[in-house]
C-alpha cells in the first residue's frame, strides 16, 4: 500500500489479489463521506443502522416499517386534533346550555361577563367601533374615557393584545355579516382551549410513545374541568388566552429535550419553543413567573448533567429574547426587567464557564457542581436586587406585600391585602379538591407515577455524582426511565408547580393539567412499569412482556371505568337547560342607558363598575384591576360606602373622583359571609379602626351608622348630599348633589 489511497472505483475493479485492499479502500472512502455529512446529533448516524438490524431480525422490510410509522403518526395526529376540536365543541355547547346565549339580547349576553372579564370584552367592542385599527390602538393607549380623572395605557396595563388580535381577525376575515362579535370572540377562546388539550395530548404521546396516553390525558382533563381550567367562570381572562401557548411550548420543549432526535424534528421543536414562548409572554402579564418556574426546572436538570447543556442554554436564549422583545413591544414594561426570570437567565449565562469540566467524573467536577449552583443563585439574587434598585418599577409590588403577609412575615390592617387574603383562590386547597381528583382516579395514579419517576431520577443523579456516565440510548429492558431528560424535566416541573398549588388554590389551574398528562404518560409507558419490575426483581413472569401488557391493560381499564362513571354526567350537563338570568342587573343597565346623562360618572364596587362600563359605555370611578396602585387606592376609598363613615366623608371621597351617581349593592351591604371577618364591611371596619375586642369577641363600633344602611332611611344629613333616583331589589342608585341643600 502506498502513501496515498487509490480511487475506490479503480481498486474495486482490480484482480483478486488486490480485492482485500480494494475492499478496505471502499470502506474508508464510504466512511470518509459519512463523516463529512453534518448531522445534528449522533443518533442520526446510529439510529438507521440499529433500526435496520432490528428490522432484519424481525424479517420486516424498510418499506413496511415506513408505512407503519406513517400510519401511527397519522392516526395519532388525527386523534389529537379530533380531541381538541371535540373539547372546543363541548365548551361551546355547555356555554350555550348554561347561558342560553342564542336566545338572549345583546345586553343580557354582556351581563354574563363579570368583573375583569367585562373590562376586557368592553375594549374589544371599542376596537370594533373605531374607524380604523390605528385609531383604535391610539384611543386604547391614551384612554381617558374609562376611569374618571385618569388617562391610562389600557394595552399595557391590561395586556389587551388578545383583544387587538381578535378585532383584527374579525374585521379582516369579513365576519361582520356572518357572525356576531361576541360569538367570534368566545369562539376564539374556545378554539384556544382545544389547542390547549391537543398540546397536552401531544406531550403525553411524545413521552410515552403511544397516543393512548393522549386520549387518557384528555379524558382526565375534561372530567376534572372544575380544577383544570377557569373557562366556566371567566372566558376573557388572560390565562385562558395564554396557557394554551404555554402548553404548546411545553410540548415542543419535551420533544426538544429528547435524545436520538433527528435534525428536522429538533429544528421544528426549537422554532415552536421560540414562537410559543414569545407569544406566551405577550399574552399574560404574569407569564414570566411561570417561565421562571420552568427555568428553575431546566437549571436543576442541567446542573446534574442529565440533559445536553447546549440545548438547555438555547432555551435560556429564547427566554432572554422573549423578555427583551416583550419589554419593547409592551411599552417598556419595567416588570419584565426586574423579573426573577431575567436575573436567573443572565446569571446562568455568566456562570456557564464553570460547566466546562462538570461532566467529567472527577472530584474537581463534583466541587464545581456545588460551586456552580451556589454561584448561579448568588448572582441571580444580587442581580435582581440591583435591578430593582436602579430601575423604577411599581408593577406587581402588591404581590410581594401579599406574599409577606401570606407567609406570616408581616401583619397589616390594609383593606386590599386582607381582602385578597380572604379570596378563595388565594387560600390553601380545600379537601374537596383532593377528593375530586381521587374520585376520578387521577390523584392515586399520579402519585404512583411520580414516586416511581422521582426515585428513578434520584437513582440516576446519585450514579452521576459517583461518576457513572449516562447511556446514549436507554432501552426498554434497562428499566431506567429516570435517564430520559424530558422525564426528569417534567418530574421537577410538576413538583415545583405542585408546591405552589398547595399554597394557593388558584394555582391549581397551572398544576392539574400537567398532573393529568404525567399520570396518563406513566400508566401507558412500558418503561415505567419495567423500572418498577427491575426494582422488584421480578422473575416469575418475563418483565418486558408484562410491562407491555400492563401499559395497554391499565389505561384501557381506567378508560372504561371513567366512561361508565363520568360520561353520563357529561351528557347530562349538555342536555340540561340551566337558567342564568339576572333581571335586576338588566333593569339597572337599561335605566342607565335611558336616563343617565352621557357624561355621567358612576361609583360603586369595582366588579359592578366593570359591567356598567361594558353594557352602557359610561365612565366609572374604579375598575376590578389589581396591578395598579392608584386603582387599588380608588377601590379601597370607594368601598367606604359600606363602612361606618359619615355622609360628609363619603361625599368628599366620591366628589374627589368627579362621580355623579352612586350605586349601592344590597348583596354587599347585607352580606352574610361564611367566614366572619372576610366580609367587605368587616374588612373596612378593621382598616378604619372601628373594631373593639371585648372578652375575646370583636365588635364594630363607630359614632356613625353603616353608610349603606343609613342612606336608605332618607333623613338628614344623607338626603342633603344624595338623592335617590332609582332602586330595585338589588340596587339603589343615588345622584350625588352638586348643590348641597341642608334640610331638617
Short mmCIF file of C-alpha atoms in Angstrom, two decimals, residues 360-544:
data_model
loop_
_atom_site.label_atom_id
_atom_site.label_comp_id
_atom_site.label_asym_id
_atom_site.label_seq_id
_atom_site.Cartn_x
_atom_site.Cartn_y
_atom_site.Cartn_z
CA UNK A 360 -16.12 14.64 33.96
CA UNK A 361 -16.10 12.01 36.67
CA UNK A 362 -13.54 13.67 38.89
CA UNK A 363 -13.56 15.05 42.39
CA UNK A 364 -12.97 18.54 40.97
CA UNK A 365 -16.08 18.27 38.81
CA UNK A 366 -18.20 17.49 41.88
CA UNK A 367 -16.90 20.54 43.65
CA UNK A 368 -17.61 22.60 40.54
CA UNK A 369 -21.23 21.42 40.57
CA UNK A 370 -21.69 22.76 44.09
CA UNK A 371 -19.88 25.99 43.20
CA UNK A 372 -21.95 26.35 40.03
CA UNK A 373 -25.30 26.08 41.83
CA UNK A 374 -24.16 28.42 44.58
CA UNK A 375 -22.75 30.94 42.11
CA UNK A 376 -25.90 30.97 39.96
CA UNK A 377 -28.19 31.55 42.94
CA UNK A 378 -25.93 34.24 44.38
CA UNK A 379 -25.56 36.11 41.11
CA UNK A 380 -29.30 35.86 40.35
CA UNK A 381 -30.37 37.25 43.74
CA UNK A 382 -27.76 40.01 43.65
CA UNK A 383 -28.62 41.00 40.09
CA UNK A 384 -32.34 41.10 40.83
CA UNK A 385 -31.70 43.29 43.88
CA UNK A 386 -29.57 45.71 41.84
CA UNK A 387 -32.11 45.89 39.03
CA UNK A 388 -34.86 46.77 41.47
CA UNK A 389 -32.67 49.47 42.97
CA UNK A 390 -31.86 51.23 39.71
CA UNK A 391 -34.94 50.54 37.57
CA UNK A 392 -38.10 52.37 38.66
CA UNK A 393 -40.99 49.94 38.87
CA UNK A 394 -44.35 49.81 40.55
CA UNK A 395 -45.89 46.82 38.84
CA UNK A 396 -46.65 43.77 40.96
CA UNK A 397 -45.36 45.34 44.22
CA UNK A 398 -48.64 44.36 45.82
CA UNK A 399 -47.76 40.73 45.08
CA UNK A 400 -44.64 40.97 47.24
CA UNK A 401 -46.62 42.57 50.06
CA UNK A 402 -49.23 39.85 49.75
CA UNK A 403 -46.58 37.11 49.93
CA UNK A 404 -45.10 38.67 53.08
CA UNK A 405 -48.49 38.69 54.81
CA UNK A 406 -49.39 35.22 53.47
CA UNK A 407 -46.19 33.72 54.88
CA UNK A 408 -46.71 35.42 58.23
CA UNK A 409 -43.69 37.68 57.82
CA UNK A 410 -45.82 40.76 58.30
CA UNK A 411 -49.25 41.80 59.54
CA UNK A 412 -51.47 44.51 58.13
CA UNK A 413 -54.83 46.18 58.53
CA UNK A 414 -54.82 47.26 54.90
CA UNK A 415 -58.20 46.60 53.31
CA UNK A 416 -56.85 45.45 49.95
CA UNK A 417 -54.33 42.99 51.41
CA UNK A 418 -56.88 41.48 53.78
CA UNK A 419 -59.47 41.30 51.02
CA UNK A 420 -57.03 39.38 48.84
CA UNK A 421 -56.18 37.04 51.70
CA UNK A 422 -59.88 36.24 52.05
CA UNK A 423 -60.31 35.25 48.41
CA UNK A 424 -60.92 31.54 47.96
CA UNK A 425 -58.42 31.31 45.10
CA UNK A 426 -55.67 32.61 47.40
CA UNK A 427 -56.36 30.10 50.17
CA UNK A 428 -54.79 26.68 50.59
CA UNK A 429 -56.58 23.95 48.59
CA UNK A 430 -59.65 22.52 50.25
CA UNK A 431 -60.24 18.84 50.94
CA UNK A 432 -62.90 18.82 48.22
CA UNK A 433 -60.18 19.47 45.64
CA UNK A 434 -58.23 16.34 46.57
CA UNK A 435 -61.47 14.37 46.90
CA UNK A 436 -62.49 15.23 43.34
CA UNK A 437 -59.10 14.21 41.96
CA UNK A 438 -59.27 10.95 43.90
CA UNK A 439 -62.80 10.10 42.74
CA UNK A 440 -61.66 10.37 39.13
CA UNK A 441 -58.67 8.07 39.95
CA UNK A 442 -56.31 10.82 38.80
CA UNK A 443 -54.56 11.54 42.09
CA UNK A 444 -53.72 7.91 43.03
CA UNK A 445 -52.15 7.15 39.65
CA UNK A 446 -50.33 10.48 39.62
CA UNK A 447 -48.77 9.74 43.00
CA UNK A 448 -47.76 6.25 41.81
CA UNK A 449 -46.15 7.57 38.62
CA UNK A 450 -44.46 10.45 40.42
CA UNK A 451 -42.96 8.18 43.08
CA UNK A 452 -41.52 5.76 40.51
CA UNK A 453 -40.13 8.54 38.33
CA UNK A 454 -38.79 10.50 41.29
CA UNK A 455 -36.88 7.55 42.76
CA UNK A 456 -35.57 6.60 39.34
CA UNK A 457 -34.34 10.18 38.80
CA UNK A 458 -32.79 10.19 42.28
CA UNK A 459 -31.03 6.94 41.47
CA UNK A 460 -29.64 8.38 38.23
CA UNK A 461 -28.46 11.56 39.97
CA UNK A 462 -26.66 9.51 42.62
CA UNK A 463 -24.92 7.48 39.90
CA UNK A 464 -23.93 10.68 38.10
CA UNK A 465 -22.41 12.04 41.31
CA UNK A 466 -20.46 8.81 41.65
CA UNK A 467 -19.10 9.32 38.14
CA UNK A 468 -21.13 6.76 36.18
CA UNK A 469 -21.88 8.04 32.64
CA UNK A 470 -25.36 8.06 31.12
CA UNK A 471 -26.27 5.71 28.31
CA UNK A 472 -26.66 7.26 24.88
CA UNK A 473 -29.77 5.14 24.24
CA UNK A 474 -31.98 3.81 27.02
CA UNK A 475 -33.66 0.56 26.04
CA UNK A 476 -36.85 -0.89 27.47
CA UNK A 477 -35.09 -3.77 29.20
CA UNK A 478 -32.80 -1.34 31.05
CA UNK A 479 -35.66 -0.13 33.27
CA UNK A 480 -34.07 3.31 33.78
CA UNK A 481 -36.78 5.80 32.96
CA UNK A 482 -35.03 8.44 35.07
CA UNK A 483 -32.27 8.79 32.44
CA UNK A 484 -34.60 10.40 29.91
CA UNK A 485 -34.12 14.19 30.17
CA UNK A 486 -37.71 15.04 29.19
CA UNK A 487 -38.99 12.82 32.01
CA UNK A 488 -36.65 14.42 34.54
CA UNK A 489 -37.80 17.87 33.43
CA UNK A 490 -41.47 17.02 33.88
CA UNK A 491 -40.87 15.44 37.28
CA UNK A 492 -39.12 18.57 38.56
CA UNK A 493 -41.64 20.87 36.90
CA UNK A 494 -44.70 19.15 38.30
CA UNK A 495 -43.18 19.05 41.80
CA UNK A 496 -42.50 22.80 41.73
CA UNK A 497 -45.97 23.60 40.39
CA UNK A 498 -47.48 21.25 42.97
CA UNK A 499 -45.73 23.07 45.80
CA UNK A 500 -47.19 26.35 44.57
CA UNK A 501 -50.66 24.83 44.19
CA UNK A 502 -50.52 23.58 47.76
CA UNK A 503 -50.07 27.19 48.91
CA UNK A 504 -52.67 28.89 46.71
CA UNK A 505 -55.72 27.10 45.34
CA UNK A 506 -55.87 29.45 42.35
CA UNK A 507 -52.59 27.99 41.09
CA UNK A 508 -54.17 24.56 40.74
CA UNK A 509 -55.14 25.58 37.20
CA UNK A 510 -51.44 25.59 36.35
CA UNK A 511 -50.68 22.28 38.05
CA UNK A 512 -53.66 19.97 37.47
CA UNK A 513 -53.42 19.82 33.64
CA UNK A 514 -49.87 18.51 33.93
CA UNK A 515 -50.99 16.09 36.63
CA UNK A 516 -53.36 14.65 34.02
CA UNK A 517 -50.56 14.49 31.46
CA UNK A 518 -47.94 12.90 33.73
CA UNK A 519 -50.33 10.32 35.18
CA UNK A 520 -51.54 9.30 31.71
CA UNK A 521 -47.97 9.05 30.41
CA UNK A 522 -46.93 6.87 33.34
CA UNK A 523 -49.65 4.24 33.16
CA UNK A 524 -49.21 3.98 29.37
CA UNK A 525 -45.40 3.78 29.42
CA UNK A 526 -43.80 0.30 29.35
CA UNK A 527 -40.56 1.88 30.58
CA UNK A 528 -42.18 2.97 33.83
CA UNK A 529 -43.54 -0.50 34.53
CA UNK A 530 -40.17 -2.01 33.56
CA UNK A 531 -38.42 0.33 36.00
CA UNK A 532 -40.73 -0.89 38.77
CA UNK A 533 -40.15 -4.53 37.87
CA UNK A 534 -36.38 -4.02 37.90
CA UNK A 535 -36.61 -2.82 41.49
CA UNK A 536 -38.89 -5.74 42.45
CA UNK A 537 -36.54 -8.22 40.71
CA UNK A 538 -39.50 -9.91 39.06
CA UNK A 539 -38.57 -13.34 37.69
CA UNK A 540 -41.77 -15.37 37.69
CA UNK A 541 -43.04 -13.67 34.51
CA UNK A 542 -40.98 -12.13 31.72
CA UNK A 543 -40.80 -8.47 32.85
CA UNK A 544 -40.74 -6.95 29.34
#
